[in-house]
PDB file of C-alpha atoms and ligand atoms in Angstrom:
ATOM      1  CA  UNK A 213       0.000   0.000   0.000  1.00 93.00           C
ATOM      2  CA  UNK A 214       1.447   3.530  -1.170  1.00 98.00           C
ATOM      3  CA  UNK A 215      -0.280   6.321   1.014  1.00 98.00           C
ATOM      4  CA  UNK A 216       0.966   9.778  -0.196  1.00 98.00           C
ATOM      5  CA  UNK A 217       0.390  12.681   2.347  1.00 98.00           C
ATOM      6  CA  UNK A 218      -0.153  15.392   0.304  1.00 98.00           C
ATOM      7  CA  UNK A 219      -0.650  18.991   0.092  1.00 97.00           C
ATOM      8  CA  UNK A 220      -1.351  20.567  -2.453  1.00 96.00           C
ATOM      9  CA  UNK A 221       0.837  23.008  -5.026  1.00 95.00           C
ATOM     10  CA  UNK A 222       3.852  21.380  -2.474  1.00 97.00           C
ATOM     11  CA  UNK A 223       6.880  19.498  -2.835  1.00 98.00           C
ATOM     12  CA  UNK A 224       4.670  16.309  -2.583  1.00 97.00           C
ATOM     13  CA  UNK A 225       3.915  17.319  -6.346  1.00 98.00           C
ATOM     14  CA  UNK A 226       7.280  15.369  -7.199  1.00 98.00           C
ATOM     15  CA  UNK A 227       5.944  12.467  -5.988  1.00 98.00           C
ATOM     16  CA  UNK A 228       2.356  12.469  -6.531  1.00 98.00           C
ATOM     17  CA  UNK A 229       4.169  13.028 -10.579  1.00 98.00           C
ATOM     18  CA  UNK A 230       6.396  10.133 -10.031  1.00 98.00           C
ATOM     19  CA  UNK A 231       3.937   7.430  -8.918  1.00 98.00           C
ATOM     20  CA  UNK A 232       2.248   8.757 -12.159  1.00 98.00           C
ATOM     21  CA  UNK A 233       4.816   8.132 -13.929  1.00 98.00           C
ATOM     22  CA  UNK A 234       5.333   4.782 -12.809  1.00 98.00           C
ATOM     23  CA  UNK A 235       1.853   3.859 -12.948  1.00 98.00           C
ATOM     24  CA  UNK A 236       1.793   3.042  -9.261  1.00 98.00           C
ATOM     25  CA  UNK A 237      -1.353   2.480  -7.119  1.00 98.00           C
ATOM     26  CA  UNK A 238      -1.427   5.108  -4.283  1.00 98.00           C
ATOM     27  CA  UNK A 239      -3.917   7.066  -2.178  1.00 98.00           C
ATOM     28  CA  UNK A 240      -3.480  10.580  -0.984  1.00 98.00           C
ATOM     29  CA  UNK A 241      -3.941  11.886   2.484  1.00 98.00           C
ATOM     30  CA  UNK A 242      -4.677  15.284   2.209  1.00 97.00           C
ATOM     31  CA  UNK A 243      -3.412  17.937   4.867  1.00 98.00           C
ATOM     32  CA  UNK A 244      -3.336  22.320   4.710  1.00 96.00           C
ATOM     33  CA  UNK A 245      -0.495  24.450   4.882  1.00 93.00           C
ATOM     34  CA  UNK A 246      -2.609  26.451   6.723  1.00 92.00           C
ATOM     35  CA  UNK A 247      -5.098  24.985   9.520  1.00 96.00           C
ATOM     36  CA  UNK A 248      -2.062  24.005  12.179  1.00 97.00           C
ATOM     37  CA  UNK A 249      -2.513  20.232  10.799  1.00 98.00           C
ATOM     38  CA  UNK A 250       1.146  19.776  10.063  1.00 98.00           C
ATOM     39  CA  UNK A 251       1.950  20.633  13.848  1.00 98.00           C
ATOM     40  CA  UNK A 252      -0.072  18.083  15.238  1.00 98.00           C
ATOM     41  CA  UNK A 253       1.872  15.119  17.129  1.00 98.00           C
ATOM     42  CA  UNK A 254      -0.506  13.002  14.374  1.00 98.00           C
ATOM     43  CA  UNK A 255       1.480  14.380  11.419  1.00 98.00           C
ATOM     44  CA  UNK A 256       5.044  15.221  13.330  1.00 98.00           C
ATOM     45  CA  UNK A 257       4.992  11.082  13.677  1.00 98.00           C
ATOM     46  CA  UNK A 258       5.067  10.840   9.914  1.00 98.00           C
ATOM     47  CA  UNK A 259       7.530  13.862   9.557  1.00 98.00           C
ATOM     48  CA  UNK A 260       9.106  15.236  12.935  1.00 98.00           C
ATOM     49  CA  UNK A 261       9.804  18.823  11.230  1.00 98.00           C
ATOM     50  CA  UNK A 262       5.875  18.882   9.912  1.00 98.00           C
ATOM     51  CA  UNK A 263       6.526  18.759   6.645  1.00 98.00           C
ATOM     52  CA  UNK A 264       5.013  17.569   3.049  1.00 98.00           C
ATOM     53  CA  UNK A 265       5.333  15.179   1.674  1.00 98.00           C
ATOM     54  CA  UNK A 266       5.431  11.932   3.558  1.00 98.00           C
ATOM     55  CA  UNK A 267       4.886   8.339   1.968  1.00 98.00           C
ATOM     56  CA  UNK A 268       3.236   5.307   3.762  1.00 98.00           C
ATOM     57  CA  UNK A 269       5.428   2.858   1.722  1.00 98.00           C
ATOM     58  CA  UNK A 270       5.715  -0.988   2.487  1.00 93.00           C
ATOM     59  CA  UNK A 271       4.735  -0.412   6.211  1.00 95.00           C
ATOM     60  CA  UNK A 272       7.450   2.059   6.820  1.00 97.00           C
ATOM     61  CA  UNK A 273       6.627   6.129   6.340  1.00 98.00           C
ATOM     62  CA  UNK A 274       9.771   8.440   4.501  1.00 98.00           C
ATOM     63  CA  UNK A 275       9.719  11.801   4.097  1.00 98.00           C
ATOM     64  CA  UNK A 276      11.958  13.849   2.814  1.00 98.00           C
ATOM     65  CA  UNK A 277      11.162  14.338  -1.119  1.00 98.00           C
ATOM     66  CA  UNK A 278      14.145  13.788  -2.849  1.00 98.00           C
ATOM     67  CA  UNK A 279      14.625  10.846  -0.766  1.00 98.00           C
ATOM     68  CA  UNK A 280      11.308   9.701  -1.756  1.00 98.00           C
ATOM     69  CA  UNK A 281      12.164   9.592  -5.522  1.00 98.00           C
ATOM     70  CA  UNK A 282      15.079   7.782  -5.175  1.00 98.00           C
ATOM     71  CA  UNK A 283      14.131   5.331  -2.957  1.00 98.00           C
ATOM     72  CA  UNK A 284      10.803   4.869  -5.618  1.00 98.00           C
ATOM     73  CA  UNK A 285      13.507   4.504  -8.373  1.00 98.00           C
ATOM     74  CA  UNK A 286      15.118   2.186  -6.499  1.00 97.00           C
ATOM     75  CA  UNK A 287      12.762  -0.221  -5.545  1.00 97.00           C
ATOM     76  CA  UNK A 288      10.928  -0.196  -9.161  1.00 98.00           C
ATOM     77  CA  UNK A 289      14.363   0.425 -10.911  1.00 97.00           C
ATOM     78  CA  UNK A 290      13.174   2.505 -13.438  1.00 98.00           C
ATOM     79  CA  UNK A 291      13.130   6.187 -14.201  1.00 98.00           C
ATOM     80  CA  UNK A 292      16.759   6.959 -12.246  1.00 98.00           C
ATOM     81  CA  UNK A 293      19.960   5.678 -12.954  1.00 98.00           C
ATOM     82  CA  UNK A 294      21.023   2.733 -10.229  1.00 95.00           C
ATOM     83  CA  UNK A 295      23.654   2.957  -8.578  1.00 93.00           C
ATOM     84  CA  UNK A 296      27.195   2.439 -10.546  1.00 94.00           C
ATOM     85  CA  UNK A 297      25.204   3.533 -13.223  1.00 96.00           C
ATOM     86  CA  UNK A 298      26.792   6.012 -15.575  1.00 94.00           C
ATOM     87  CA  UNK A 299      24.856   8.966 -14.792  1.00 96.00           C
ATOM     88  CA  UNK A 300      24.189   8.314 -11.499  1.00 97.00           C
ATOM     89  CA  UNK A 301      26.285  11.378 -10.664  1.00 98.00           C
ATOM     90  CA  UNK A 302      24.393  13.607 -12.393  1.00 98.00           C
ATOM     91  CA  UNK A 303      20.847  12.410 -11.051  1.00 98.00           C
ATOM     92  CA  UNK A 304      22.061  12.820  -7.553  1.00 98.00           C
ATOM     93  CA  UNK A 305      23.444  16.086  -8.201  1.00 98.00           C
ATOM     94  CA  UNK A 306      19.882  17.528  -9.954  1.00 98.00           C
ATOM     95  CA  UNK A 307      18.451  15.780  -7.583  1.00 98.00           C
ATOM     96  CA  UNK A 308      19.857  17.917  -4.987  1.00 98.00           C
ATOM     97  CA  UNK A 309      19.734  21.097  -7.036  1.00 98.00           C
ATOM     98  CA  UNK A 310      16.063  20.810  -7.423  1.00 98.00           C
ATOM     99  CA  UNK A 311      15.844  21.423  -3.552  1.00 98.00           C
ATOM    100  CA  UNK A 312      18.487  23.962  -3.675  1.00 98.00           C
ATOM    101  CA  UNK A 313      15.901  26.016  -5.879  1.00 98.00           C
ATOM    102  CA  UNK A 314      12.409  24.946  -4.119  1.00 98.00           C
ATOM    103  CA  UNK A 315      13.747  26.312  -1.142  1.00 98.00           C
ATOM    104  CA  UNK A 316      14.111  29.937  -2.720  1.00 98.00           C
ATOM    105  CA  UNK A 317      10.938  29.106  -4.444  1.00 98.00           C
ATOM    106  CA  UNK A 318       9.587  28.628  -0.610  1.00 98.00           C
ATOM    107  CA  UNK A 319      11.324  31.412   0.598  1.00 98.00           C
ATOM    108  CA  UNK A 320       9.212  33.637  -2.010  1.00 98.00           C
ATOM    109  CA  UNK A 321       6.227  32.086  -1.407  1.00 97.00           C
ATOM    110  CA  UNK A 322       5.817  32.824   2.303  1.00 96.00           C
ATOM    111  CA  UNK A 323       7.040  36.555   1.272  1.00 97.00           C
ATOM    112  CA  UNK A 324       4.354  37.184  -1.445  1.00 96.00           C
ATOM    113  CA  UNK A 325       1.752  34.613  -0.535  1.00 94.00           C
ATOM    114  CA  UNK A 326       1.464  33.501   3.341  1.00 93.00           C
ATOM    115  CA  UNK A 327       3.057  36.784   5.716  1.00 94.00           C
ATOM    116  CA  UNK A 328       0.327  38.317   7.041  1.00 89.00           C
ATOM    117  CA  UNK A 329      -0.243  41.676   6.977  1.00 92.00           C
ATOM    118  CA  UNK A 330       1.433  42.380   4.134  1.00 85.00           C
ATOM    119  CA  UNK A 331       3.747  45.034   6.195  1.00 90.00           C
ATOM    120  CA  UNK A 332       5.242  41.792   7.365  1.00 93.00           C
ATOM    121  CA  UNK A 333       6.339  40.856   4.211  1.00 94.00           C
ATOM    122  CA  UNK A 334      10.414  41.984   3.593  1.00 96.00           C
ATOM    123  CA  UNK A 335      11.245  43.936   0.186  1.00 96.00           C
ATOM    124  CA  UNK A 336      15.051  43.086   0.515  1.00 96.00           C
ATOM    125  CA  UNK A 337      14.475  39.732   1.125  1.00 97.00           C
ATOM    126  CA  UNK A 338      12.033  39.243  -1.637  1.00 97.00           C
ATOM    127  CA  UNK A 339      14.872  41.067  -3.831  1.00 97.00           C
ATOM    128  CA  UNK A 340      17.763  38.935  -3.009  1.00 97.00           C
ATOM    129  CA  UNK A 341      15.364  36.126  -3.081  1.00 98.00           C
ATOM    130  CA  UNK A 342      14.335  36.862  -6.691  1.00 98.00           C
ATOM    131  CA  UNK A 343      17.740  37.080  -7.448  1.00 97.00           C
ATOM    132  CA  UNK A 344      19.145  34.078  -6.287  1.00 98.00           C
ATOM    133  CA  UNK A 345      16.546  32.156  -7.869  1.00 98.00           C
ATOM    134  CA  UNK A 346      17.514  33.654 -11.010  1.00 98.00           C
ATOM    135  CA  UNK A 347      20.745  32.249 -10.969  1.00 98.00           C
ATOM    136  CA  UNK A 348      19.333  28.919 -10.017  1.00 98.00           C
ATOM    137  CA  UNK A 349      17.405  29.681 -13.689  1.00 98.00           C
ATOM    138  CA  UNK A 350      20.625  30.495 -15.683  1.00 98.00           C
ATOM    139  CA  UNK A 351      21.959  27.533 -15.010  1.00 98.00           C
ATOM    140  CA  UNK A 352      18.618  25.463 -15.993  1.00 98.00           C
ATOM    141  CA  UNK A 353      19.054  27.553 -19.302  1.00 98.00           C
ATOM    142  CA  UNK A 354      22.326  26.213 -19.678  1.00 98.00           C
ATOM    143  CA  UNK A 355      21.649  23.070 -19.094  1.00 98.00           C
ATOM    144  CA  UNK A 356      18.496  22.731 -20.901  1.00 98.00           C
ATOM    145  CA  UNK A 357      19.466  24.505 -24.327  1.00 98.00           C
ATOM    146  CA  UNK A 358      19.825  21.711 -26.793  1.00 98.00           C
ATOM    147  CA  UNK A 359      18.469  18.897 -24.286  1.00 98.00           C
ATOM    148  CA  UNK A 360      14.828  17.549 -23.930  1.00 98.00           C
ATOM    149  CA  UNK A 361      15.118  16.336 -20.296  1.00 98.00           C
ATOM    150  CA  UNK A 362      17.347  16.880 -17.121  1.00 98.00           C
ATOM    151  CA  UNK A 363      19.128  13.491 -18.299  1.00 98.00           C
ATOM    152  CA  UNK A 364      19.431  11.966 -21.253  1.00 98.00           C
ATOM    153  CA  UNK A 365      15.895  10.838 -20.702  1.00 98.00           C
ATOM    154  CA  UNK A 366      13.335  11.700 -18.794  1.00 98.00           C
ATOM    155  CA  UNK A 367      14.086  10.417 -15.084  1.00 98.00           C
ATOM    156  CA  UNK A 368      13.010  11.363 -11.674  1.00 98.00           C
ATOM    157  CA  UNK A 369      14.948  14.274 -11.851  1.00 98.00           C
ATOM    158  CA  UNK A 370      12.975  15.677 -14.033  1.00 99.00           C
ATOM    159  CA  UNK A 371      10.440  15.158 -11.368  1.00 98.00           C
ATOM    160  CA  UNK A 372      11.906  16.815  -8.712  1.00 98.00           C
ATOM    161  CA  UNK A 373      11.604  19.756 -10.638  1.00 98.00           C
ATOM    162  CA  UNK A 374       8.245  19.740 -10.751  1.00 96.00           C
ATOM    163  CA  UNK A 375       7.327  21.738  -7.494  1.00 95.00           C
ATOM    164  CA  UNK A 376       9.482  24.595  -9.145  1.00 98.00           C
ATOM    165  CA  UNK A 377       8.503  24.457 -12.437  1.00 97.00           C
ATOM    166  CA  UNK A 378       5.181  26.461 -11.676  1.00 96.00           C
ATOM    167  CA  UNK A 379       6.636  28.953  -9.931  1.00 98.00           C
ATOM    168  CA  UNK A 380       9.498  29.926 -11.646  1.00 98.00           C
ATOM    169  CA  UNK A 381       8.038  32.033 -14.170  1.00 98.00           C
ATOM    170  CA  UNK A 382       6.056  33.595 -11.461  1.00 98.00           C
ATOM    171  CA  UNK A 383       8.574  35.478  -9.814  1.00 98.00           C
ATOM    172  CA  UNK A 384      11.496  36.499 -12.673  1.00 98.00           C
ATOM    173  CA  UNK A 385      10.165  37.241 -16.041  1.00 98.00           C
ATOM    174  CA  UNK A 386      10.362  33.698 -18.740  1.00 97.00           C
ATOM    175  CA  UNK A 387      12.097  36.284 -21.712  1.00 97.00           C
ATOM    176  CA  UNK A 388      15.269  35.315 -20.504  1.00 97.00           C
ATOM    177  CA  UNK A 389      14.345  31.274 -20.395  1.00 98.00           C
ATOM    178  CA  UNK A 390      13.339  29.733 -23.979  1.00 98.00           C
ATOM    179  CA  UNK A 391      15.265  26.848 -23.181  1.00 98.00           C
ATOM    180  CA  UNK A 392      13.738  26.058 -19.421  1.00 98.00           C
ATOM    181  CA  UNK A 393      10.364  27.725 -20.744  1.00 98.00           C
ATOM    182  CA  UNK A 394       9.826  24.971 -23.792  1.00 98.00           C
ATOM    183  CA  UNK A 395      11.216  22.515 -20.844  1.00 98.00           C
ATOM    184  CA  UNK A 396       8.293  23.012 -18.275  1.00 98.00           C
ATOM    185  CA  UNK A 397       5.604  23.484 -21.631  1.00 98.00           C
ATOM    186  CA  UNK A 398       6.887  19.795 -22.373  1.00 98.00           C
ATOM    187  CA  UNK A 399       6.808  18.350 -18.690  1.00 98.00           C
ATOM    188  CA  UNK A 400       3.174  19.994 -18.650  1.00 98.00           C
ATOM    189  CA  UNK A 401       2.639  18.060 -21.769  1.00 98.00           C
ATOM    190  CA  UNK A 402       2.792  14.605 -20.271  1.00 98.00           C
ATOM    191  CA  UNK A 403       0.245  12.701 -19.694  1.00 98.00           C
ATOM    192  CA  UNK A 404       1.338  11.693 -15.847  1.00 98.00           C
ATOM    193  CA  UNK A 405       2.194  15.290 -15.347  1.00 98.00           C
ATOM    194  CA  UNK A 406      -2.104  16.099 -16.224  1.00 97.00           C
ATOM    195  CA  UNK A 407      -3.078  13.147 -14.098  1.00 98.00           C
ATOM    196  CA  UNK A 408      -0.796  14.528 -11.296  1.00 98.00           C
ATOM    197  CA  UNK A 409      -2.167  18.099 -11.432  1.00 96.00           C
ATOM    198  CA  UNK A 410      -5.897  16.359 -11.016  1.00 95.00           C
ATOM    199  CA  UNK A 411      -5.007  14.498  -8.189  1.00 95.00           C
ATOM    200  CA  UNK A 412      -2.717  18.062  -6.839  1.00 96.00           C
ATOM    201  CA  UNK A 413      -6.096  20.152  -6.007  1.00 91.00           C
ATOM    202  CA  UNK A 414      -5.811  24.076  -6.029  1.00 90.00           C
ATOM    203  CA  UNK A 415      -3.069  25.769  -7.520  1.00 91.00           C
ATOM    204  CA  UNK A 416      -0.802  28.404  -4.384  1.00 92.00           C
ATOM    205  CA  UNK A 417      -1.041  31.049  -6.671  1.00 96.00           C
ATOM    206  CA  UNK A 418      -3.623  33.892  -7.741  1.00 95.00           C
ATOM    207  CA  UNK A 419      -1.650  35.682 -10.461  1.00 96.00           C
ATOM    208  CA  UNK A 420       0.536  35.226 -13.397  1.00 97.00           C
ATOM    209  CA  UNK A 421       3.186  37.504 -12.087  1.00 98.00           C
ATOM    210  CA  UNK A 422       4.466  38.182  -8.663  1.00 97.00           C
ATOM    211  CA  UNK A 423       6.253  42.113  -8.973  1.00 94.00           C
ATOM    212  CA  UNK A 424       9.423  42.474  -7.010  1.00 85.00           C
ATOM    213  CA  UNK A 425       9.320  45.374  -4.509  1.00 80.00           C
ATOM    214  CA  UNK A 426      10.959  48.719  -4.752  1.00 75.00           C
ATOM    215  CA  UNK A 427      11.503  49.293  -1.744  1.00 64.00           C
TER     216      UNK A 427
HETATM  217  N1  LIG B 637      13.313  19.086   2.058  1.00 50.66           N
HETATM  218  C1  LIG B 637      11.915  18.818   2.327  1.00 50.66           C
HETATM  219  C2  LIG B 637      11.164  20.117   2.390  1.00 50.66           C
HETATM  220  C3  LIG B 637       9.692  19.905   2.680  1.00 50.66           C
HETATM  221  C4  LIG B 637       8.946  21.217   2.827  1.00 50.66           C
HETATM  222  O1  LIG B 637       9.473  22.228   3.299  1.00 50.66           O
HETATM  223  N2  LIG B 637       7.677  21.192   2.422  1.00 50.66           N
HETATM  224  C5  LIG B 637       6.858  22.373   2.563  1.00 50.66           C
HETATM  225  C6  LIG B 637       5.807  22.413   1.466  1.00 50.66           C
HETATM  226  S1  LIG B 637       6.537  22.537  -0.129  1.00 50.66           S
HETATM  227  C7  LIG B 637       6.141  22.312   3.893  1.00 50.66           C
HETATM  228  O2  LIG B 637       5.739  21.257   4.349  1.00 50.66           O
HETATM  229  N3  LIG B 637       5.969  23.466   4.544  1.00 50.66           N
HETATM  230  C8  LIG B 637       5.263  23.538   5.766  1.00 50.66           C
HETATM  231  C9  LIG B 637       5.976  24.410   6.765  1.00 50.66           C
HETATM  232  O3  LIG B 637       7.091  24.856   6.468  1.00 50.66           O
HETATM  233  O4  LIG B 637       5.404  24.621   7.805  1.00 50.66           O
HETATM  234  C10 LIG B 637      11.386  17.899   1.222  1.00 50.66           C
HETATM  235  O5  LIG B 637      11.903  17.968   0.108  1.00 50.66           O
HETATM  236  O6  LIG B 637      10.479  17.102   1.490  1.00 50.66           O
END
């Protein structure tokens, strides 16, 4: 039994995409960001720092995303390089990235979307925030330009980025991106990807375009 506890527009995306991808059987257990649930000794059993996602997985719950893909990967062995395999470097290292960048992603989301009032909210922070995640962006581009997937073929780490790849264009302008923009248009495209956004429930986000402050 797969039990995926789940909220959505969150990391849990990646795996929610993943056991799409794999054509796994799962349920979800929804929780909120937002109605103290994730505080609750209930959920800080399944992930002591109350956070999404966690997976029920052959009576033993993981959390940690990341962690979640591989060990997925692992016991289907598909969709990730094994280990000793050639580019099992390079899936660990995206792998890794992908987290490195969601965590700027969260960082802007609690700025624009969750501080309440909005005097709370930190117009430096939100501007070095932007920033940084524009680097993380650049070298996506790079990356990306002349490549269809994060590997040579589509892997898990492509689904790691999935978390990210609805937010990026949200907070620094896509102009820049044609290489990472036609990258999330063809994630988007898959089939598992649709099937995973059903199953995600509503979206974080209210607009298009989050403005950095001026001051
Ligand atoms: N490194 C963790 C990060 C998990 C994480 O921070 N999840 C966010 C949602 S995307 C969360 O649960 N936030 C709730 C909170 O910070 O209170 C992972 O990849 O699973």
């Amino acid at each position: 039994m797969i039990r995926l506890h789940h909220v959505p527009g969150s990391r849990s995306f990646r795996v929610l995409w993943l056991l799409e991808e794999l054509g796994l059987p799962y349920e979800v257990r929804p929780w909120s960001l937002t109605d103290g649930s994730l505080r609750t000794p209930e959920f800080r059993a399944l992930s002591p720092a109350g956070r999404v996602p966690a997976l029920d997985l052959d009576g033993e719950t993981i959390f940690e995303s990341t962690a979640i893909l591989q060990l997925l990967t692992e016991r289907e062995r598909r969709l990730a390089p094994q280990p000793g395999a050639a580019d099992r470097a390079a899936f660990l290292q995206w792998l890794a990235f992908a987290e490195t960048q969601a965590n700027i992603v969260q960082a802007l989301n609690i700025q624009h979307i969750f501080l309440r009032p909005p005097e709370a909210r930190s117009p430096a922070l939100i501007r070095l925030e932007t920033k940084r995640l524009a680097l993380t962006m650049q070298a996506l581009e790079a990356h990306l330009t002349g490549r269809e997937t994060i590997l040579s073929e589509f892997s898990a780490a492509d689904c790691a980025f999935g978390f990210n790849l609805d937010a990026l264009f949200r907070f620094v302008r896509a102009d820049a991106y044609p290489a990472l923009a036609a990258y999330r248009d063809r994630m988007r495209a898959r089939p598992a990807y649709a099937r995973a956004l059903t199953q995600d429930g509503d979206s974080l986000y209210s607009r298009d375009f989050y403005e950095m402050p001026n001051d």
